[in-house]
Backbone as JSON Lines, residues from 0, in Angstrom:
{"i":0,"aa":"X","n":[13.39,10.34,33.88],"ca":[14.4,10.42,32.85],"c":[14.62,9.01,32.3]}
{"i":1,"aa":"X","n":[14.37,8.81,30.94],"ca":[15.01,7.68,30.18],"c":[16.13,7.58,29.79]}
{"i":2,"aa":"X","n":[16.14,5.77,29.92],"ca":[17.52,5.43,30.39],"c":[18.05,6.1,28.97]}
{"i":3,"aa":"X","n":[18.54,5.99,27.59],"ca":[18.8,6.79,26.3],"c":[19.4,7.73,27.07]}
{"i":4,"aa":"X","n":[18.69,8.92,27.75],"ca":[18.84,10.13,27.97],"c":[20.05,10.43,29.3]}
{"i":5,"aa":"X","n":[19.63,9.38,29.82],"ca":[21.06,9.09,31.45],"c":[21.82,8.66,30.52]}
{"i":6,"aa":"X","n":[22.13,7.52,29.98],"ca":[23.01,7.26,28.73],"c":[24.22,8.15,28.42]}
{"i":7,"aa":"X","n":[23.28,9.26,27.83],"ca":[24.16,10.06,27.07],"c":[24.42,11.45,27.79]}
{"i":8,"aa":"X","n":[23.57,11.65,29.04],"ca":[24.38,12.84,30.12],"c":[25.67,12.27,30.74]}
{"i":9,"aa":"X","n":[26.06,10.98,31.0],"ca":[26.84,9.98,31.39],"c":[27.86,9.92,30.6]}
{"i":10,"aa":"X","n":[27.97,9.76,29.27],"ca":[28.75,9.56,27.8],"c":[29.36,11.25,28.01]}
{"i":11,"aa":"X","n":[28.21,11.84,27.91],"ca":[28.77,13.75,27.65],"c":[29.51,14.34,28.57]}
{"i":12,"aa":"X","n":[29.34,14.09,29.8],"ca":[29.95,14.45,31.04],"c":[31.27,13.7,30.96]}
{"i":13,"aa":"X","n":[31.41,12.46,31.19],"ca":[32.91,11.76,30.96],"c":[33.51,12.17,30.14]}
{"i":14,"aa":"X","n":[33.1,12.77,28.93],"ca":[33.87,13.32,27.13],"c":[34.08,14.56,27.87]}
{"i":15,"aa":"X","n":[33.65,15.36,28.78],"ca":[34.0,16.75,28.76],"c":[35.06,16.45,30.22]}
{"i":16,"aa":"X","n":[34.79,15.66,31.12],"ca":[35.87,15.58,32.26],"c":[37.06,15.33,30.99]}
{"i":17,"aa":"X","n":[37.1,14.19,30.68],"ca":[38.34,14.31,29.91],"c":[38.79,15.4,28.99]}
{"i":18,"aa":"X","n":[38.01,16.21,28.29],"ca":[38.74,17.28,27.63],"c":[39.09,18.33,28.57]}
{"i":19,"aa":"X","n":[38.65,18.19,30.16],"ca":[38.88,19.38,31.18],"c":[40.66,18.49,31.39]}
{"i":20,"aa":"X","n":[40.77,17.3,31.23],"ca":[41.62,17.24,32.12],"c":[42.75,17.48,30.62]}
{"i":21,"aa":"X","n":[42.69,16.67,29.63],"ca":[43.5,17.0,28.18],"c":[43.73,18.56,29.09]}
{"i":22,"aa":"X","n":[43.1,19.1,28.53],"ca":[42.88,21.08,28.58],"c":[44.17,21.36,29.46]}
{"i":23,"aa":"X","n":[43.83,20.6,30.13],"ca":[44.83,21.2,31.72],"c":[45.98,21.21,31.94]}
{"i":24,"aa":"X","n":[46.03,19.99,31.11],"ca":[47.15,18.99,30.69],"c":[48.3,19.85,29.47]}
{"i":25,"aa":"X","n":[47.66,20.3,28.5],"ca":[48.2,20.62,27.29],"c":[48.41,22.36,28.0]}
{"i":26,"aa":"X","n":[47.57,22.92,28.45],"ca":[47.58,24.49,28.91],"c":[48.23,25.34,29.94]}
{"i":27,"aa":"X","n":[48.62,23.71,30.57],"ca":[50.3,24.32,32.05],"c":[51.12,23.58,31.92]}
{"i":28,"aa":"X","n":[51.16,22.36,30.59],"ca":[52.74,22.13,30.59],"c":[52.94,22.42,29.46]}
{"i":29,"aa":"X","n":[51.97,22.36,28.25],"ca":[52.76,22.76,26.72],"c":[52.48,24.03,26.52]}
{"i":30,"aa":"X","n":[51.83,24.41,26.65],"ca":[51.33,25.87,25.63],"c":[50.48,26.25,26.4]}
{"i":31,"aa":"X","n":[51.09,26.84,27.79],"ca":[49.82,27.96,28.53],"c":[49.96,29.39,28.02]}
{"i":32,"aa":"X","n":[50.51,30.17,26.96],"ca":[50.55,31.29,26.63],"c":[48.84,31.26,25.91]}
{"i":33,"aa":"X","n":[48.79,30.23,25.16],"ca":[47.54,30.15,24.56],"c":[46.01,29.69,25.37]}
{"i":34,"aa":"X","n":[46.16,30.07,26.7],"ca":[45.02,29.68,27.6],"c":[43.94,30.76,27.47]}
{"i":35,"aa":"X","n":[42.72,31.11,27.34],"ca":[41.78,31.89,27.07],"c":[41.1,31.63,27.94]}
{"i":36,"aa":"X","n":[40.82,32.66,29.1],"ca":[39.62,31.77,30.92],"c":[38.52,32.11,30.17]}
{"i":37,"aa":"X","n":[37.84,32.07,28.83],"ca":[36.63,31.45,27.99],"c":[36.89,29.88,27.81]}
{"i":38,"aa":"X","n":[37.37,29.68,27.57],"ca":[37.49,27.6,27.46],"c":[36.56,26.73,28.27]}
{"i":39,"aa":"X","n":[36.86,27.26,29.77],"ca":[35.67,26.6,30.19],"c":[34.18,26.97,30.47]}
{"i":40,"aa":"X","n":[33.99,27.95,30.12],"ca":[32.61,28.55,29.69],"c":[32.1,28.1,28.36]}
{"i":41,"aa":"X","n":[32.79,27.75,27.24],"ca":[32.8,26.97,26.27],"c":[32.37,26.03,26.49]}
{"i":42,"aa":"X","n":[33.04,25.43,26.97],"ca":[32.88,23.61,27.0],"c":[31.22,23.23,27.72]}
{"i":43,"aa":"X","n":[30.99,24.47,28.85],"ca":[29.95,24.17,29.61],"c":[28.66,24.57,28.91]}
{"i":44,"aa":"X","n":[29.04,25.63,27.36],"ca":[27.89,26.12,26.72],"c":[27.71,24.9,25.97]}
{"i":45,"aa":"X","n":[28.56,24.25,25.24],"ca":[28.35,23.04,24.59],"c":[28.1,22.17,24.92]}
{"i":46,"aa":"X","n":[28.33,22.03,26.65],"ca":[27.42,20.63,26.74],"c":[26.18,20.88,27.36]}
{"i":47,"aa":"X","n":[25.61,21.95,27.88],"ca":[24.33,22.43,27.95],"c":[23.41,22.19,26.74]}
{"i":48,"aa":"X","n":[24.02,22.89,25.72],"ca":[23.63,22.81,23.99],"c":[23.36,21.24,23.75]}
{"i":49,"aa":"X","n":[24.14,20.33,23.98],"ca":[24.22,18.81,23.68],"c":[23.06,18.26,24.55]}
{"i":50,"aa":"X","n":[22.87,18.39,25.68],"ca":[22.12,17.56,26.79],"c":[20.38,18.44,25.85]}
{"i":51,"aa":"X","n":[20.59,19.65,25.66],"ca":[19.14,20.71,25.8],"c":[18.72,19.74,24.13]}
{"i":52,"aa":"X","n":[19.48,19.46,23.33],"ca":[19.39,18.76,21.72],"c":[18.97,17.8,21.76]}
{"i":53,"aa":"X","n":[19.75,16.9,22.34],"ca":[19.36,15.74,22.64],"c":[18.14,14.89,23.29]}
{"i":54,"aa":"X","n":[17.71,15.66,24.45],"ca":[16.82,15.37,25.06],"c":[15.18,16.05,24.34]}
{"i":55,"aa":"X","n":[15.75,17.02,23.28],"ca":[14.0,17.22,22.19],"c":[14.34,16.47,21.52]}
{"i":56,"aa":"X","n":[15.48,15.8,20.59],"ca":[15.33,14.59,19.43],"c":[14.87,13.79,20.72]}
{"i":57,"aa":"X","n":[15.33,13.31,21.5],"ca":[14.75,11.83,21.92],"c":[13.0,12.04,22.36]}
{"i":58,"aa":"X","n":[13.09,13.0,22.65],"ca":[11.49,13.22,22.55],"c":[10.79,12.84,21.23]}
{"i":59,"aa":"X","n":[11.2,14.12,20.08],"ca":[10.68,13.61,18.76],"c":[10.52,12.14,18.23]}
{"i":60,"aa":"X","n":[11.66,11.37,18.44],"ca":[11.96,10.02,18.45],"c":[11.13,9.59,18.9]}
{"i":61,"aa":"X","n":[10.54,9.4,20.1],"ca":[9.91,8.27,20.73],"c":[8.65,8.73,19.98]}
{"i":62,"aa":"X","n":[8.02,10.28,19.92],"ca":[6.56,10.59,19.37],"c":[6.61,9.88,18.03]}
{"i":63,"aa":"X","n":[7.34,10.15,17.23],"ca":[7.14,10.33,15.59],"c":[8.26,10.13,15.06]}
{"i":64,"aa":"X","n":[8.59,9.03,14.88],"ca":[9.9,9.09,14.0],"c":[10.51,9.53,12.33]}
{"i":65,"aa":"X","n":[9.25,10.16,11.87],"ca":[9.28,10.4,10.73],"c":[9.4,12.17,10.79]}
{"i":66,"aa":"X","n":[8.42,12.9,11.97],"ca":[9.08,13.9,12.37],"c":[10.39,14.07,13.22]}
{"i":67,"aa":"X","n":[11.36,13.41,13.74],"ca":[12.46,13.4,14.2],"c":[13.64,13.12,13.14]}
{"i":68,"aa":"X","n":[12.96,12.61,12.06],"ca":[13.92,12.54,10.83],"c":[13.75,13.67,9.74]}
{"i":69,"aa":"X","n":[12.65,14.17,9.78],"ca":[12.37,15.81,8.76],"c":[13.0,16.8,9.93]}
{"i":70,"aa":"X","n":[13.0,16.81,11.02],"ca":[13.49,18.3,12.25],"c":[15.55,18.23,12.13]}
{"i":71,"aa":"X","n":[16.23,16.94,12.15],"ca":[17.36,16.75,12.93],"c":[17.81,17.7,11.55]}
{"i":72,"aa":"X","n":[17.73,18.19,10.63],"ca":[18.78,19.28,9.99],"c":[17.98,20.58,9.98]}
{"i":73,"aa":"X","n":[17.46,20.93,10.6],"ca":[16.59,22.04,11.34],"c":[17.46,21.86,12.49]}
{"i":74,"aa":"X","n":[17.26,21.41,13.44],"ca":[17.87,20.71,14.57],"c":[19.31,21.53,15.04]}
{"i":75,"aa":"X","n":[19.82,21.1,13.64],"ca":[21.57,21.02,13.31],"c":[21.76,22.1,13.13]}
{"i":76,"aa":"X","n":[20.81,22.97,11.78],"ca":[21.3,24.51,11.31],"c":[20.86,25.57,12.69]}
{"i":77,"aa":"X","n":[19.87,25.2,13.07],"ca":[19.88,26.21,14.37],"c":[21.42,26.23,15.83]}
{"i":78,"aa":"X","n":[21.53,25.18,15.68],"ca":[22.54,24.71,16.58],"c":[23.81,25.22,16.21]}
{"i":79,"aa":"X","n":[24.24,25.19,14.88],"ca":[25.18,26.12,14.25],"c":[25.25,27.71,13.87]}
{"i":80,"aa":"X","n":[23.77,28.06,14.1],"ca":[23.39,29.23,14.61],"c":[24.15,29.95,15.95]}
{"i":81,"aa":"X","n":[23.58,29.22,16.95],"ca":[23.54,29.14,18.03],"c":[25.2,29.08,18.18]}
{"i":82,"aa":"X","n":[26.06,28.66,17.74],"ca":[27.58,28.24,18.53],"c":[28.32,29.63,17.37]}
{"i":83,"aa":"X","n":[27.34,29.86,15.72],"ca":[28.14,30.71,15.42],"c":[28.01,32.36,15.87]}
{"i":84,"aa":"X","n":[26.88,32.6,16.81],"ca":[26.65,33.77,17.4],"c":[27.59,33.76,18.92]}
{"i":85,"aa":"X","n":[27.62,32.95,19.49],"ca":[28.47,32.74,20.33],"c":[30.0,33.12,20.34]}
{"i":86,"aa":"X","n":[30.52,32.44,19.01],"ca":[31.89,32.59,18.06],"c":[31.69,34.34,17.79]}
{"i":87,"aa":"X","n":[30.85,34.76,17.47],"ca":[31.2,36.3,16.54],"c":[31.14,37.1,17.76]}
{"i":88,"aa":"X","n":[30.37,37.15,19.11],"ca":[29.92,37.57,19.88],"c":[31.35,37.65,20.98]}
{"i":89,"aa":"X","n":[32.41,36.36,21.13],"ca":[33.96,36.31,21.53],"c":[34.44,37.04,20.85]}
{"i":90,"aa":"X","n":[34.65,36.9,19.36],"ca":[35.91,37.65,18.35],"c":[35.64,38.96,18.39]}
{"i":91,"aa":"X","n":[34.53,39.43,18.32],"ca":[34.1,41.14,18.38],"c":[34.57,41.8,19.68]}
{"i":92,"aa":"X","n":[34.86,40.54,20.69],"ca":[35.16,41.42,21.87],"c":[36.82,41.23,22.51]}
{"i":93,"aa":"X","n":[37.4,39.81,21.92],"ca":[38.65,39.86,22.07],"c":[39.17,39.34,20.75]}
{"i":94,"aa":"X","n":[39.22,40.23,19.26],"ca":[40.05,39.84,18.56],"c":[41.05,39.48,18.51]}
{"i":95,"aa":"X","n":[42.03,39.62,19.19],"ca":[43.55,39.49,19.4],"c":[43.7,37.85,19.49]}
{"i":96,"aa":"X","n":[42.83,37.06,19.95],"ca":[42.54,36.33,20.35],"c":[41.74,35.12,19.9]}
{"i":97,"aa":"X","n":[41.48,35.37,18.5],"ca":[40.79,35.19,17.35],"c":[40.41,33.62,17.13]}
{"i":98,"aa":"X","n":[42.02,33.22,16.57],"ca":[42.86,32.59,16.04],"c":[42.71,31.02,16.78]}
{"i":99,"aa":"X","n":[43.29,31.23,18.04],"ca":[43.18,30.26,19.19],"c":[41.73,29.85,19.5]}
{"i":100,"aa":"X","n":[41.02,31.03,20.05],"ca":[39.4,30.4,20.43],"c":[38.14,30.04,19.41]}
{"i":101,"aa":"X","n":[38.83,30.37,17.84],"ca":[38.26,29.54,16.67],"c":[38.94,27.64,16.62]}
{"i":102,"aa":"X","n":[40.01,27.7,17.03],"ca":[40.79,26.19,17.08],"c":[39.82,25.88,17.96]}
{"i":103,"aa":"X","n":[39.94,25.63,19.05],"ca":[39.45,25.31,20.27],"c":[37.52,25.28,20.41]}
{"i":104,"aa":"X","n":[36.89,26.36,19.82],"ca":[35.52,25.82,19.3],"c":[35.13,25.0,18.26]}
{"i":105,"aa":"X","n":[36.14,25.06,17.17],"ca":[36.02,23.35,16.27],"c":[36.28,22.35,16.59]}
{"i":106,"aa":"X","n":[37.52,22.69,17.63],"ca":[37.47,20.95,18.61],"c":[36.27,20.64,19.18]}
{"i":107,"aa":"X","n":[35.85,21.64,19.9],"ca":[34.6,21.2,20.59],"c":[33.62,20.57,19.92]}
{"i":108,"aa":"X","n":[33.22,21.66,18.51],"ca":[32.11,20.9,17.98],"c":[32.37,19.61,17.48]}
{"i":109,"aa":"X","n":[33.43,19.79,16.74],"ca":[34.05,18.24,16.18],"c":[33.56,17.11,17.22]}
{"i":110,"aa":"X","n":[33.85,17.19,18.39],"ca":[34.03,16.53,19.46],"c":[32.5,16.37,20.06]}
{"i":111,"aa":"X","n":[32.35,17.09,20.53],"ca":[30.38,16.98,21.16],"c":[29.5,16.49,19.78]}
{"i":112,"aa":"X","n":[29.79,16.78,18.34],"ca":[28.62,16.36,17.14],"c":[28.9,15.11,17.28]}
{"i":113,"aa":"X","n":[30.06,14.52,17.16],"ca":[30.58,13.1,16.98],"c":[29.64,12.03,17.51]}
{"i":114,"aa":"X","n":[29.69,13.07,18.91],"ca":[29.08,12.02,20.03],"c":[27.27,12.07,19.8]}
{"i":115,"aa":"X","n":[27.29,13.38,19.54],"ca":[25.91,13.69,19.42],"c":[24.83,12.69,18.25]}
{"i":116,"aa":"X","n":[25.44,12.75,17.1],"ca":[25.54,12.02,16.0],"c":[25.42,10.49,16.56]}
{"i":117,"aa":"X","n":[26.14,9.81,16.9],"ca":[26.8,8.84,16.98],"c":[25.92,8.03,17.64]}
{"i":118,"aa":"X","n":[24.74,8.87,18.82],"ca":[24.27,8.62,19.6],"c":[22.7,8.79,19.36]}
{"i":119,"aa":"X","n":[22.33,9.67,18.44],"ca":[20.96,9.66,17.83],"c":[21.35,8.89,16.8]}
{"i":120,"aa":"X","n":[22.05,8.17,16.11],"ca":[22.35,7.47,14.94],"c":[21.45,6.1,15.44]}
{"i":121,"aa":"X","n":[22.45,5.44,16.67],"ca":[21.99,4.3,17.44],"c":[20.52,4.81,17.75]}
{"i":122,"aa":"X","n":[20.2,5.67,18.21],"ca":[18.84,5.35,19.0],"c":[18.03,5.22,17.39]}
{"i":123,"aa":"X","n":[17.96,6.33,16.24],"ca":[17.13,5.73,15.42],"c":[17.11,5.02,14.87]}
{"i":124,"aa":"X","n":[18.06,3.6,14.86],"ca":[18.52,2.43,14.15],"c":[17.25,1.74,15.16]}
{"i":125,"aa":"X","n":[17.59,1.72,16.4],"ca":[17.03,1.1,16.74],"c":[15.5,1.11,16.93]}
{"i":126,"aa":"X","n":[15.0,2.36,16.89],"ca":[13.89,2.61,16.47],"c":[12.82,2.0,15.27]}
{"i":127,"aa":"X","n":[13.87,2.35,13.96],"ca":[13.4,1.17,13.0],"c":[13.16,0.17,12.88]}
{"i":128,"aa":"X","n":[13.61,-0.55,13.94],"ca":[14.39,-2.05,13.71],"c":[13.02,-2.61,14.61]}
């Protein structure tokens, strides 16, 4: 495993301990009516999704950087595939419930792309360079 790739299982894992502990935090002292026991099956599909992404761009990257720059919005639209079948696949089965576990999967993505982004940004800077 390259170091890039420990890097950012290291980066992803600490970002999700802390949103376990936020979570925990906000869901038994402010607002546990709104707790959904999907949240953390969430969080663990998204960072599966993040580590499984990451680790084919850094592949592409190191092969071909000109194919790692034509794939990453291929990359992206499948990936939004992927989280919006997930999303329709919850609401079809607990609508009631809609509302809340749509908030709570845009945090996520908001939150895991950031990093995701943020982190193939640097590696292909440096690639160029």
């Amino acid at each position: 495993m390259n170091t890039s790739l420990k890097r950012f299982i290291v980066k992803i894992l600490t970002l999700s301990a802390a949103i376990v502990l936020v979570g925990w935090l906000a869901f038994s002292l402010f607002i546990p009516q709104y707790y959904l026991s999907v949240f953390p099956y969430a969080l663990v599909f998204f960072l599966i999704v993040a580590i499984a992404v990451h680790t084919y761009q850094l592949k592409l990257a190191k092969k071909d950087i000109g194919k790692f720059t034509r794939s990453t919005m291929l990359v992206t639209f499948f990936k939004l595939i992927v989280y919006s079948v997930f999303a329709v696949v919850y609401i079809a089965n607990d609508p009631e419930n809609a509302l809340v576990f749509v908030i709570a999967l845009f945090f996520l993505y908001l939150v895991f792309s950031f990093v995701e982004v943020s982190e193939i940004t640097r590696i292909s800077k440096r690639k160029d360079t």
